[in-house]
GROMACS .gro file of C-alpha atoms in nm:
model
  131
    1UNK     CA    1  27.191   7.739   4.040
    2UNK     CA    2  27.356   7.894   3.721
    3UNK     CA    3  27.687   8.067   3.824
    4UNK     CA    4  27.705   8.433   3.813
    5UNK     CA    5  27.813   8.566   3.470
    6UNK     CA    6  28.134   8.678   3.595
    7UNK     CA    7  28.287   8.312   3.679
    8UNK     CA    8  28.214   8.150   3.335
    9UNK     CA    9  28.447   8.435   3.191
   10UNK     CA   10  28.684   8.357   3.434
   11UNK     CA   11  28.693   7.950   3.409
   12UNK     CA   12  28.737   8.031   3.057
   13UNK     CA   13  29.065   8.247   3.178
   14UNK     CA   14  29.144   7.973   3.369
   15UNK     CA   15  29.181   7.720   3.096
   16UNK     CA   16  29.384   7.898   2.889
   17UNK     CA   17  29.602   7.940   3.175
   18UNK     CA   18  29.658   7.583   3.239
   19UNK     CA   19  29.728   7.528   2.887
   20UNK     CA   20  29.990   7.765   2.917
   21UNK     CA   21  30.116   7.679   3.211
   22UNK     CA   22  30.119   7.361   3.039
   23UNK     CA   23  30.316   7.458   2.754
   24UNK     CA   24  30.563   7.650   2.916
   25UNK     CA   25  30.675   7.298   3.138
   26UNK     CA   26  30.649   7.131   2.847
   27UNK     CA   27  30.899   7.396   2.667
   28UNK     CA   28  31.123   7.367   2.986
   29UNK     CA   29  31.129   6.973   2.955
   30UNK     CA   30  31.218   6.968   2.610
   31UNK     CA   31  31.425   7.258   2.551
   32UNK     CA   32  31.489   7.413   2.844
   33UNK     CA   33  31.441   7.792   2.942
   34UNK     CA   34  31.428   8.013   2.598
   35UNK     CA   35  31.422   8.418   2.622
   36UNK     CA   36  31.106   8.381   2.370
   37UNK     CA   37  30.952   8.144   2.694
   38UNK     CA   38  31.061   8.398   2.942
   39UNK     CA   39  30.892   8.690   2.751
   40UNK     CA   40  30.550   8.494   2.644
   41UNK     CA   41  30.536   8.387   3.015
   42UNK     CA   42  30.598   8.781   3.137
   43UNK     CA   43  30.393   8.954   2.851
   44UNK     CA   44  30.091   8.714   2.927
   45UNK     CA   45  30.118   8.744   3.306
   46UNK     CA   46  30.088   9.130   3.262
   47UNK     CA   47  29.840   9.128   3.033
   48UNK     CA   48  29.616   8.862   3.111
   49UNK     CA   49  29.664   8.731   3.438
   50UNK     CA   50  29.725   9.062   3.636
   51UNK     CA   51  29.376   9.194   3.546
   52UNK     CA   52  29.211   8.829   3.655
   53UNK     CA   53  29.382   8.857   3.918
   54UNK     CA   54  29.213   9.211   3.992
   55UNK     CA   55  28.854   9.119   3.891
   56UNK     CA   56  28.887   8.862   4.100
   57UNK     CA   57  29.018   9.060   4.407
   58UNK     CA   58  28.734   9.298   4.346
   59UNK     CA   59  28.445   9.117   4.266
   60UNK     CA   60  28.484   8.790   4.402
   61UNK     CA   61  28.665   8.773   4.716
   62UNK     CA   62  28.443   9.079   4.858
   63UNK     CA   63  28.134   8.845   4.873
   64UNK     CA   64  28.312   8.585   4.990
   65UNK     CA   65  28.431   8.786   5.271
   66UNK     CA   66  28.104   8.944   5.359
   67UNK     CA   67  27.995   8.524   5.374
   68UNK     CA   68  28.259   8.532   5.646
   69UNK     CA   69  28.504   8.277   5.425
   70UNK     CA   70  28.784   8.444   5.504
   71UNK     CA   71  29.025   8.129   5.481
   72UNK     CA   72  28.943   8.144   5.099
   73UNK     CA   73  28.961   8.510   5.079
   74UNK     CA   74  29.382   8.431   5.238
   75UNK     CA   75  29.434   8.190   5.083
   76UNK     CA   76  29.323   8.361   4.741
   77UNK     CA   77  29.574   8.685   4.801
   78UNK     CA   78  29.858   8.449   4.925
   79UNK     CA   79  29.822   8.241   4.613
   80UNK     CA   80  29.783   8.577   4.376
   81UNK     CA   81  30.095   8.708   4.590
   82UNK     CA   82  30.293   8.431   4.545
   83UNK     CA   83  30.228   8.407   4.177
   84UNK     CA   84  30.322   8.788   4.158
   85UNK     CA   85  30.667   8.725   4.373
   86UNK     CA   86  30.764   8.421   4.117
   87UNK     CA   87  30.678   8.696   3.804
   88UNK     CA   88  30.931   8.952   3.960
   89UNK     CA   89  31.179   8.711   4.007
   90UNK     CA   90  31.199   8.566   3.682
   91UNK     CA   91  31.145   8.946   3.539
   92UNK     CA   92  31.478   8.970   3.726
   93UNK     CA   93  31.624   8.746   3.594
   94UNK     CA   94  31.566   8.454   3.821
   95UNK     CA   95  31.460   8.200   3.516
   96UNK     CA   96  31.505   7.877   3.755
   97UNK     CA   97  31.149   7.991   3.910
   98UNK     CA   98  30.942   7.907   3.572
   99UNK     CA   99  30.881   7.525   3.653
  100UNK     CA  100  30.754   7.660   4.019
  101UNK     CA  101  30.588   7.913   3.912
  102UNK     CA  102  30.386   7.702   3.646
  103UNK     CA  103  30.323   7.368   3.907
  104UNK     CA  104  30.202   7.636   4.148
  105UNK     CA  105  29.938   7.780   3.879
  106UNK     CA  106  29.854   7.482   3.777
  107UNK     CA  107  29.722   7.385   4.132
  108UNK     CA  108  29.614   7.775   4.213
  109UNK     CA  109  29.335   7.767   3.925
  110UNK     CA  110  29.258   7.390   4.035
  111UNK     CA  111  29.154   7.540   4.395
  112UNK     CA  112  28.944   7.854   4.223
  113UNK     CA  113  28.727   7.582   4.015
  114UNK     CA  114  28.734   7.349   4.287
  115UNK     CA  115  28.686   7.556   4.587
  116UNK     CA  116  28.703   7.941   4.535
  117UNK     CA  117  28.377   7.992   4.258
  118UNK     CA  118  28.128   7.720   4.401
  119UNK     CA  119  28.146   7.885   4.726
  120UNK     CA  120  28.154   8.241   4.570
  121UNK     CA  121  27.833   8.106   4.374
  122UNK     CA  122  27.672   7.958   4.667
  123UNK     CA  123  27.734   8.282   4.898
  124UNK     CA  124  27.552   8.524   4.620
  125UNK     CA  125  27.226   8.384   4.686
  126UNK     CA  126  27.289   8.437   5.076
  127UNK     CA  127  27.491   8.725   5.143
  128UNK     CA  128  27.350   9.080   5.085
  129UNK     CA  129  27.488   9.335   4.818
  130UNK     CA  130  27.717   9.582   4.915
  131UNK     CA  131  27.584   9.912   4.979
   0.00000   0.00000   0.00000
């Protein structure tokens, strides 16, 4: 079954994602935590991972409940919560949750690819459309 259009957009999201999340360790490793890291990491997270976030919230996880997968529906706010809670804190100045944050995206879009879109994929050809 092809998947449906909206998750090859969003495996494409999730790639540049782990490249940044990538990146940014990589940055931490070598230099340690830089105000131009800090802001990339905050502007990019508002702009780009906030709305993903969203479509997927909207779109995804409603079918997924309606297939009565509600672990993966939890598990899918907790991990978008989470990633939220580590954004405010470094926007607050907590810049010591960076390497967290980016080990706990990294294995965040690992479960979506793995787990979250197959199942999403598989459930639109057996749940019914919302009314």
């Amino acid at each position: 079954m092809e998947p449906a259009p909206t998750v090859p957009q969003l495996s494409i999201e999730h790639e540049r994602a782990l490249a940044l999340a990538r990146r940014w360790d990589e940055a931490l490793t070598l230099s340690g935590i830089s105000p131009e890291i800090v802001a990339e990491l905050l502007g990019v997270f508002q702009a780009e991972f906030m709305p993903h976030f969203e479509h997927e919230e909207t779109t995804i996880l409603p079918v997924l409940e309606r297939a009565g997968r509600t672990d993966l529906v939890e598990r899918t706010l907790a991990d978008h919560r989470i990633l939220r809670n580590y954004c405010s804190a470094i926007e607050s100045g907590g810049w010591s949750h960076i390497g967290t944050l980016t080990s706990f995206l990294i294995a965040h879009v690992r479960f979506e690819e793995n787990e979250l879109y197959p199942t999403y994929n598989a459930a639109l050809t057996s749940v019914p459309v919302a009314p």
